[in-house]
PDB file of C-alpha atoms in Angstrom:
ATOM      1  CA  MET Y   1     118.555  75.253  87.272  1.00 78.00           C
ATOM      2  CA  ASN Y   2     120.250  75.209  90.771  1.00 90.00           C
ATOM      3  CA  ALA Y   3     122.270  77.996  92.381  1.00 91.00           C
ATOM      4  CA  ARG Y   4     125.479  76.663  91.074  1.00 91.00           C
ATOM      5  CA  GLU Y   5     124.271  76.627  87.133  1.00 90.00           C
ATOM      6  CA  TRP Y   6     122.882  80.093  87.668  1.00 90.00           C
ATOM      7  CA  ILE Y   7     126.508  81.309  89.039  1.00 92.00           C
ATOM      8  CA  HIS Y   8     128.058  79.605  86.195  1.00 91.00           C
ATOM      9  CA  VAL Y   9     125.984  81.269  83.512  1.00 92.00           C
ATOM     10  CA  THR Y  10     126.090  84.855  85.039  1.00 93.00           C
ATOM     11  CA  LEU Y  11     129.694  84.608  85.388  1.00 93.00           C
ATOM     12  CA  MET Y  12     130.312  83.428  81.783  1.00 92.00           C
ATOM     13  CA  ALA Y  13     127.991  86.261  80.670  1.00 92.00           C
ATOM     14  CA  VAL Y  14     129.967  88.851  82.613  1.00 91.00           C
ATOM     15  CA  LEU Y  15     133.060  87.278  81.142  1.00 91.00           C
ATOM     16  CA  ILE Y  16     131.846  87.450  77.285  1.00 90.00           C
ATOM     17  CA  VAL Y  17     130.616  90.856  77.991  1.00 88.00           C
ATOM     18  CA  SER Y  18     133.565  92.423  79.524  1.00 89.00           C
ATOM     19  CA  TRP Y  19     135.985  90.588  76.844  1.00 85.00           C
ATOM     20  CA  ASP Y  20     133.801  92.217  73.982  1.00 85.00           C
ATOM     21  CA  LEU Y  21     134.173  95.703  75.565  1.00 84.00           C
ATOM     22  CA  ALA Y  22     137.748  95.497  76.060  1.00 83.00           C
ATOM     23  CA  GLY Y  23     138.457  94.593  72.419  1.00 80.00           C
ATOM     24  CA  LYS Y  24     136.089  97.478  71.649  1.00 82.00           C
ATOM     25  CA  LEU Y  25     138.237  99.711  73.499  1.00 79.00           C
ATOM     26  CA  ILE Y  26     141.609  98.545  72.431  1.00 74.00           C
ATOM     27  CA  ARG Y  27     140.192  98.641  68.769  1.00 74.00           C
ATOM     28  CA  ASP Y  28     138.693 102.305  69.480  1.00 77.00           C
ATOM     29  CA  SER Y  29     141.748 103.603  70.913  1.00 74.00           C
ATOM     30  CA  GLY Y  30     144.045 103.082  67.795  1.00 70.00           C
ATOM     31  CA  ILE Y  31     146.577 100.732  69.473  1.00 64.00           C
ATOM     32  CA  LYS Y  32     147.389  97.816  67.322  1.00 62.00           C
ATOM     33  CA  HIS Y  33     146.855  95.220  69.786  1.00 58.00           C
ATOM     34  CA  ASP Y  34     149.141  92.691  67.440  1.00 61.00           C
ATOM     35  CA  THR Y  35     151.916  94.964  67.708  1.00 63.00           C
ATOM     36  CA  VAL Y  36     151.736  95.053  71.554  1.00 65.00           C
ATOM     37  CA  ALA Y  37     151.700  91.098  71.790  1.00 65.00           C
ATOM     38  CA  ASP Y  38     154.661  90.758  68.816  1.00 68.00           C
ATOM     39  CA  LYS Y  39     156.808  93.416  70.763  1.00 71.00           C
ATOM     40  CA  THR Y  40     156.348  91.521  73.846  1.00 74.00           C
ATOM     41  CA  VAL Y  41     157.099  88.286  72.189  1.00 74.00           C
ATOM     42  CA  GLU Y  42     160.240  89.838  70.601  1.00 77.00           C
ATOM     43  CA  GLU Y  43     161.371  91.187  73.752  1.00 80.00           C
ATOM     44  CA  GLY Y  44     160.819  87.641  75.510  1.00 78.00           C
ATOM     45  CA  VAL Y  45     163.195  86.100  72.696  1.00 79.00           C
ATOM     46  CA  VAL Y  46     165.976  88.699  73.085  1.00 79.00           C
ATOM     47  CA  THR Y  47     165.722  88.154  76.669  1.00 79.00           C
ATOM     48  CA  LEU Y  48     165.929  84.315  76.336  1.00 77.00           C
ATOM     49  CA  GLU Y  49     168.919  84.547  74.068  1.00 79.00           C
ATOM     50  CA  ARG Y  50     170.676  86.665  76.367  1.00 80.00           C
ATOM     51  CA  ALA Y  51     170.177  84.091  78.919  1.00 78.00           C
ATOM     52  CA  THR Y  52     171.347  81.135  76.861  1.00 79.00           C
ATOM     53  CA  THR Y  53     174.253  82.384  75.176  1.00 77.00           C
ATOM     54  CA  LYS Y  54     177.301  81.834  76.998  1.00 66.00           C
ATOM     55  CA  LYS Y  55     179.880  84.730  77.535  1.00 60.00           C
TER      56      LYS Y  55
END
């Protein structure tokens, strides 16, 4: 493998490990990540509705 491939493999490994650790921290903290995402989407929909309704 050349240097570019080594860098790519290393960065992908770091990404996978950090993603896994972040998921574990979210689960361990007791925060429901689905509810956080749902609330964000709901706020976005409300904002969009306000912007598109004519007064």
